[in-house]
XYZ file of C-alpha atoms in Angstrom:
308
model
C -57.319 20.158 -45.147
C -53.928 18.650 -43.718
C -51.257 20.183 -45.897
C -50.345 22.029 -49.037
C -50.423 20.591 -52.019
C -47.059 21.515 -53.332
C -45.263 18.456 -55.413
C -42.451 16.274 -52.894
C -39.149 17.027 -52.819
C -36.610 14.670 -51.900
C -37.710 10.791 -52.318
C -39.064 9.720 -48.656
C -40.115 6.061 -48.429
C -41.025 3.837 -45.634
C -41.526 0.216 -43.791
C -44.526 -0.207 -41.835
C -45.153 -3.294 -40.027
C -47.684 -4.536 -37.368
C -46.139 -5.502 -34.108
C -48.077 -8.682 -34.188
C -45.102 -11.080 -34.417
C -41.840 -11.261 -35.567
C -40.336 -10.112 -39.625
C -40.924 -13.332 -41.576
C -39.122 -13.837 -44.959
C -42.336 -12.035 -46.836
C -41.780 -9.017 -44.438
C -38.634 -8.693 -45.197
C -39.147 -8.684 -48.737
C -41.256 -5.601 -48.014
C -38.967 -4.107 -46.042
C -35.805 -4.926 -48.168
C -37.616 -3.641 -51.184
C -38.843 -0.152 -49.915
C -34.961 0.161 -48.506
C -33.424 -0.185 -51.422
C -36.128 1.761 -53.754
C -35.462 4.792 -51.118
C -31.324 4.514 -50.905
C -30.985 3.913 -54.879
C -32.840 6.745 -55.556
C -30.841 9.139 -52.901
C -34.153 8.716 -50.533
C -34.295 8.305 -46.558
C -36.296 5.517 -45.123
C -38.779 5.728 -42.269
C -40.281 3.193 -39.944
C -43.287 3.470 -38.573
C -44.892 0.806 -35.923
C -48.429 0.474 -37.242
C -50.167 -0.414 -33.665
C -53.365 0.852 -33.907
C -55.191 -2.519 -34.011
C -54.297 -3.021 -30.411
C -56.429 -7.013 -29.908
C -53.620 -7.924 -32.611
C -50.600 -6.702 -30.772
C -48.094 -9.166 -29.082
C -45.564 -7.346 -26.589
C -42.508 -6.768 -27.107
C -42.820 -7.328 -31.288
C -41.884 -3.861 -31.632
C -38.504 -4.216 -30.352
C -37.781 -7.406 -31.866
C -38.573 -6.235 -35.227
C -36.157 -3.285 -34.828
C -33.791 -5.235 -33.498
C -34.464 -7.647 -36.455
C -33.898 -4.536 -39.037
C -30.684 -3.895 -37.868
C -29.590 -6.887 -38.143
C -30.234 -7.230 -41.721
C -28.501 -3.712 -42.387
C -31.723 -2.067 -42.602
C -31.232 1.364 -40.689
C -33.666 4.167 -40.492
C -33.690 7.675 -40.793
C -35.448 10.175 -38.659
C -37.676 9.050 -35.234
C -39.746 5.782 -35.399
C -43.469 6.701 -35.894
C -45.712 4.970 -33.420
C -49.683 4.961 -34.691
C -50.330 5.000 -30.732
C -49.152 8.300 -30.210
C -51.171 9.552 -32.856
C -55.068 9.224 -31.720
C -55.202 12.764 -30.966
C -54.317 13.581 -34.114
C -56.651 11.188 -36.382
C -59.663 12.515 -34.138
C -59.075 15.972 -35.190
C -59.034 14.928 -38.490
C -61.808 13.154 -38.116
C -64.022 15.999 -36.740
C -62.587 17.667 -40.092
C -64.229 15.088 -42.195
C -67.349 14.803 -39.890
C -67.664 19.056 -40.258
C -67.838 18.956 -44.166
C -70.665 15.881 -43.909
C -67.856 13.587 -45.136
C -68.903 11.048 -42.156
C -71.755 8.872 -41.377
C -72.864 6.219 -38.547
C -73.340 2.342 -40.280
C -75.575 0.047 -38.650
C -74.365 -2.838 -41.331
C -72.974 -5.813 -40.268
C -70.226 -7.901 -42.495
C -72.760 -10.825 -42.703
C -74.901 -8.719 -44.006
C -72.778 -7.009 -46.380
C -71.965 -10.377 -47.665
C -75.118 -11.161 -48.717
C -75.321 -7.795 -51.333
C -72.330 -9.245 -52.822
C -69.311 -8.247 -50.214
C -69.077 -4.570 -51.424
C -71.159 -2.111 -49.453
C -74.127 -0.522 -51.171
C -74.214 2.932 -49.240
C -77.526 1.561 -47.155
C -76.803 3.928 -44.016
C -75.327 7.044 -46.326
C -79.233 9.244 -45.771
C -80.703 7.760 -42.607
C -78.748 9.812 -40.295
C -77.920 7.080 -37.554
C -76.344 8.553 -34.235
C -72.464 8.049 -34.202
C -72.677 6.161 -30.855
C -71.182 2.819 -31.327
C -71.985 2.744 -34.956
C -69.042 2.062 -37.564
C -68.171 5.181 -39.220
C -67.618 5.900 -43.040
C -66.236 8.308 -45.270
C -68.239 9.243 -48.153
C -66.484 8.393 -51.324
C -66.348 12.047 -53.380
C -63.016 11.432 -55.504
C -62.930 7.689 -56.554
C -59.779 6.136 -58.496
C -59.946 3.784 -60.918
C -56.467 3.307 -62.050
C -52.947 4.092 -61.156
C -49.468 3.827 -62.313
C -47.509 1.214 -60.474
C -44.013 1.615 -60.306
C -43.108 -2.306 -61.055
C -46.344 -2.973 -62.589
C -47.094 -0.544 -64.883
C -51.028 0.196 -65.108
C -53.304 -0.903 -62.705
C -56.905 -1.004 -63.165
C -59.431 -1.720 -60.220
C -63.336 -2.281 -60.866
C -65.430 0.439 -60.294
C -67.584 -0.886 -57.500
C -64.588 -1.451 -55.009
C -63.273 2.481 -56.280
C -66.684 3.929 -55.508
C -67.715 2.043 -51.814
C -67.611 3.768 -48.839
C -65.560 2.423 -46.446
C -65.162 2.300 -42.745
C -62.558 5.088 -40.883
C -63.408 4.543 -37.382
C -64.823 0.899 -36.478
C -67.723 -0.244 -34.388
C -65.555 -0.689 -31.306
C -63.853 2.552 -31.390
C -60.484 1.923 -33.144
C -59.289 4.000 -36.015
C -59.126 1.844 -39.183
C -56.374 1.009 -40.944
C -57.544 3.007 -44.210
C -57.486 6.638 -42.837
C -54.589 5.972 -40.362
C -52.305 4.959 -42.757
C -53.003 8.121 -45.167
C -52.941 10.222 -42.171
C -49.496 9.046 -41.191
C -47.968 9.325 -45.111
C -49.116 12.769 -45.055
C -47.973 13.501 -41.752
C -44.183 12.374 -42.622
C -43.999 13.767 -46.244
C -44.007 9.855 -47.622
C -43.385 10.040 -50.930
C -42.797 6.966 -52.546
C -44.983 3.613 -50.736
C -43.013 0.477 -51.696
C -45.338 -2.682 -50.683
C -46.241 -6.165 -50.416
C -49.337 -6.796 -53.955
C -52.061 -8.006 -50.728
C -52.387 -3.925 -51.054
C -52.870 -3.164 -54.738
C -56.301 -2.765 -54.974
C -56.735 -1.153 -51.407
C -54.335 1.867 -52.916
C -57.424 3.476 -55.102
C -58.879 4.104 -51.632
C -55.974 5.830 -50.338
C -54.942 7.852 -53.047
C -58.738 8.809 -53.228
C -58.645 9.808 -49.521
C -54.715 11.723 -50.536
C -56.924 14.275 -52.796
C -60.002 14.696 -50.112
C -57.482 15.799 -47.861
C -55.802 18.006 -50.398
C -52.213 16.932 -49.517
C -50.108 15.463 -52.294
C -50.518 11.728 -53.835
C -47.123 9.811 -53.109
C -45.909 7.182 -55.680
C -47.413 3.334 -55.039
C -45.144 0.203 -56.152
C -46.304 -3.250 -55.074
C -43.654 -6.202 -54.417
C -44.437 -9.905 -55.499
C -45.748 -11.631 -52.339
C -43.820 -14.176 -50.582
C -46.018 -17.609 -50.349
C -46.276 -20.900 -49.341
C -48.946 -22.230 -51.815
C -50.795 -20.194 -54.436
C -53.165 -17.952 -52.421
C -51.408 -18.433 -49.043
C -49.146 -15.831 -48.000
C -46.976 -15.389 -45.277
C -47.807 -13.810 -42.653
C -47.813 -13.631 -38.835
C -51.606 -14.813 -38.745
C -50.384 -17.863 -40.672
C -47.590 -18.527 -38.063
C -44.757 -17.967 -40.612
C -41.573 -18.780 -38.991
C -39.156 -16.050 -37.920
C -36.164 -15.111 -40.300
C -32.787 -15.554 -38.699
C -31.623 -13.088 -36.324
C -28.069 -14.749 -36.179
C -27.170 -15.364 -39.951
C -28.848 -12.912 -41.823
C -26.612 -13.096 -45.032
C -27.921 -16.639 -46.295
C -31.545 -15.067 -45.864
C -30.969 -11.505 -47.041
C -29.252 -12.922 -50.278
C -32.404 -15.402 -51.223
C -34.741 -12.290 -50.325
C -32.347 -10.204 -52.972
C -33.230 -12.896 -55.379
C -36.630 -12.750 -54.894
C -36.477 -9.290 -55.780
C -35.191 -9.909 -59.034
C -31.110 -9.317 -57.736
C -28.780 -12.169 -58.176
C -25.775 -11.718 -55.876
C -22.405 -13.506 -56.443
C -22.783 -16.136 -53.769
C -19.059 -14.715 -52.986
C -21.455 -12.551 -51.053
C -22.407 -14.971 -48.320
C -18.980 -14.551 -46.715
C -19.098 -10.678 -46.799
C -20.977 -8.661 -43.726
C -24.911 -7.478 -43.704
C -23.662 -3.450 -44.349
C -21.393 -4.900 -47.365
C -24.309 -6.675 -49.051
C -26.617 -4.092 -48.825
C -24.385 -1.411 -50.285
C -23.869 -3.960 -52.804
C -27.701 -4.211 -53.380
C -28.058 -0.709 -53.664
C -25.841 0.156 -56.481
C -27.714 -3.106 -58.394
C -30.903 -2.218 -57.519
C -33.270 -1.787 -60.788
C -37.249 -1.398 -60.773
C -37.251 -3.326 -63.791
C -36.014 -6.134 -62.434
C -38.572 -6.268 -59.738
C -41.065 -9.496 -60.891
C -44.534 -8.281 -61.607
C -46.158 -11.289 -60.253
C -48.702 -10.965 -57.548
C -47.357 -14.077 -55.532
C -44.279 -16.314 -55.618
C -44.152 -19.299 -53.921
C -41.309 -19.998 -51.140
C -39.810 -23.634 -50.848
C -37.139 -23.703 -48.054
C -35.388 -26.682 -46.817
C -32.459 -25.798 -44.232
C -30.205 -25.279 -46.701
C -31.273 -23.565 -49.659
C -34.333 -21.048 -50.584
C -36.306 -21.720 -54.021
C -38.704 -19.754 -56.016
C -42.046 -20.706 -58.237
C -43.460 -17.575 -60.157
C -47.552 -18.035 -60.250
C-alpha cells in the first residue's frame, strides 16, 4: 500500500522524542542507545519530533532538545522529521485503510472498556457507526504474537492484546500515536527501532500494521528503563529533572554505564565527540541489560544503579 517490500539496505535507526519537556537521563538512555546501535553498525541516525499530540506540547521543547543532542555529541543525519508536517500524508493513508473496510467508527468509552477487562472486545466492529466524531479503529487482519528482540531475545505477548483493535485516529480528531509512528518508519526507510521496554508489548501492533501496509518490518530492540522506584519511570509527565546542558561528560558516562559500557573514568576529562567515538568502537548488544527497569539513585555527585 505505501512501499515495496524489498528487504533494507543500509542500517537506518532513529530517536524520537515528544517535545513535551526537556531530555531527562531516561531519554537519553534512549537516545544514546539507538546512536550508538546505528554508528557501530555503519548506520545513520534520524530524529524525528513526534508532535502530533499537540495538548501535550510545551514551546520551544523542540529546540531545546536539539540543542540538548548536540551537546551530548549526538548529531543527526539527514532533515529532522516533524509529525506536524505530516497530516496530509496520514489522511491519505487513512482513506487507504478506510477504502479496503480496514476502518470503523467506536462509540466506546475507556471507562467502559475497563469494565470488559481493559482490552477492547470489537463491540463497534458490525454496527456501522458514522465516522463523525467517533474514535476510529483499524481492524486487526495480521496479529503478532512474538518477535525477536535484539537485546532480549524472544518476546512473547498474550494473544488478546495481539488480536484488539486499536484506535488510529482519536475521538477529537488527532492521529494516534500507533499508525503515525509506523507511517513515519516507513516513510524514512527506518530500519532498525532502538527503544525505551515502556514499548515492548506495543511493537506486535506495529509490526502487525508494517505487513497491512505491505512495506518491510524493521528490527525492534528495547533498552532497560531508567527509574526512580520499581514501576516509576522517568519521564516528563513525572517532572524528571533536566540532564545537564553544561557538563554533559559526568552524565553521558553514567548513561554509558547504564547501558552496560564501563568507561575509564580517565574519560571524564576528555570532550563529548571523544567519548562517544570511544563508545562506539565498545559498543556490544550483548552487553545491553535485559531488564525491563533499573532504578536511578543520584546524589550531586555520583549516579548509581539497582537492576529489578
Amino acid at each position: 500500500m505505501l512501499a515495496n517490500t524489498s528487504d533494507f539496505g543500509a542500517y537506518r535507526g532513529r530517536f524520537a522524542p515528544s517535545p513535551s519537556g526537556p531530555l531527562h537521563f531516561g531519554s537519553l538512555v534512549a537516545a544514546l542507545g539507538s546512536y550508538l546501535d546505528a554508528k557501530a553498525h555503519n548506520g545513520k541516525w534520524l530524529v524525528r519530533i513526534e508532535d502530533i499530540d499537540t495538548p501535550r506540547i510545551v514551546s520551544g521543547s523542540d529546540t531545546l532538545i536539539l540543542k540538548t543532542l548536540e551537546n551530548y555529541g549526538l548529531y543527526w543525519d539527514e532533515s529532522i522529521r516533524y509529525q506536524s508536517a505530516c497530516l496530509a500524508h496520514y489522511q491519505t493513508v487513512l482513506e487507504q485503510l478506510i477504502s479496503k473496510d480496514l476502518v470503523y467508527a467506536c462509540q466506546c468509552t475507556r471507562k467502559q472498556i475497563k469494565q470488559h477487562g481493559g482490552f477492547y472486545n470489537g463491540h463497534c466492529r458490525e454496527l456501522q457507526l458514522t465516522f463523525d466524531s467517533q474514535a476510529l479503529r483499524l481492524k486487526q487482519t495480521i496479529p503478532t504474537y512474538q518477535f525477536s528482540d535484539l537485546f532480549k531475545g524472544e518476546i512473547n505477548v498474550e494473544s488478546v492484546f495481539s488480536e484488539e483493535d486499536y484506535i488510529i485516529k482519536r475521538r477529537d480528531g488527532l492521529f494516534a500515536y500507533q499508525l503515525v509512528v509506523v507511517l513515519d518508519d516507513v516513510a524514512q526507510k527506518i530500519s532498525h527501532i532502538v527503544r525505551g521496554a515502556d514499548l515492548l508489548f506495543p511493537t506486535v501492533r506495529q509490526i502487525s500494521l508494517f505487513k497491512q501496509l505491505g512495506a518491510p518490518v524493521p528490527q525492534f530492540g528495547h533498552l532497560p528503563l531508567a527509574v526512580a522506584e520499581p514501576g516509576f519511570k522517568l519521564s516528563k509527565q513525572n517532572y524528571a529533572a533536566a540532564i545537564d546542558m553544561d557538563k554533559p561528560q559526568q552524565t553521558l558516562i553514567a548513561a554509558l554505564k547504564f547501558l552496560g559500557i564501563n568507561a575509564n573514568k580517565t574519560l571524564l576529562d576528555a570532550s563529548v565527540d571523544e567519548i562517544i567515538l570511544w563508545a562506539i568502537t565498545a559498543w556490544q548488544r550483548k552487553n545491553v541489560p535485559a531488564n525491563d527497569e533499573i532504578q536511578l539513585i543520584t546524589n550531586e555527585t555520583s549516579f548509581t544503579f539497582k537492576p529489578l
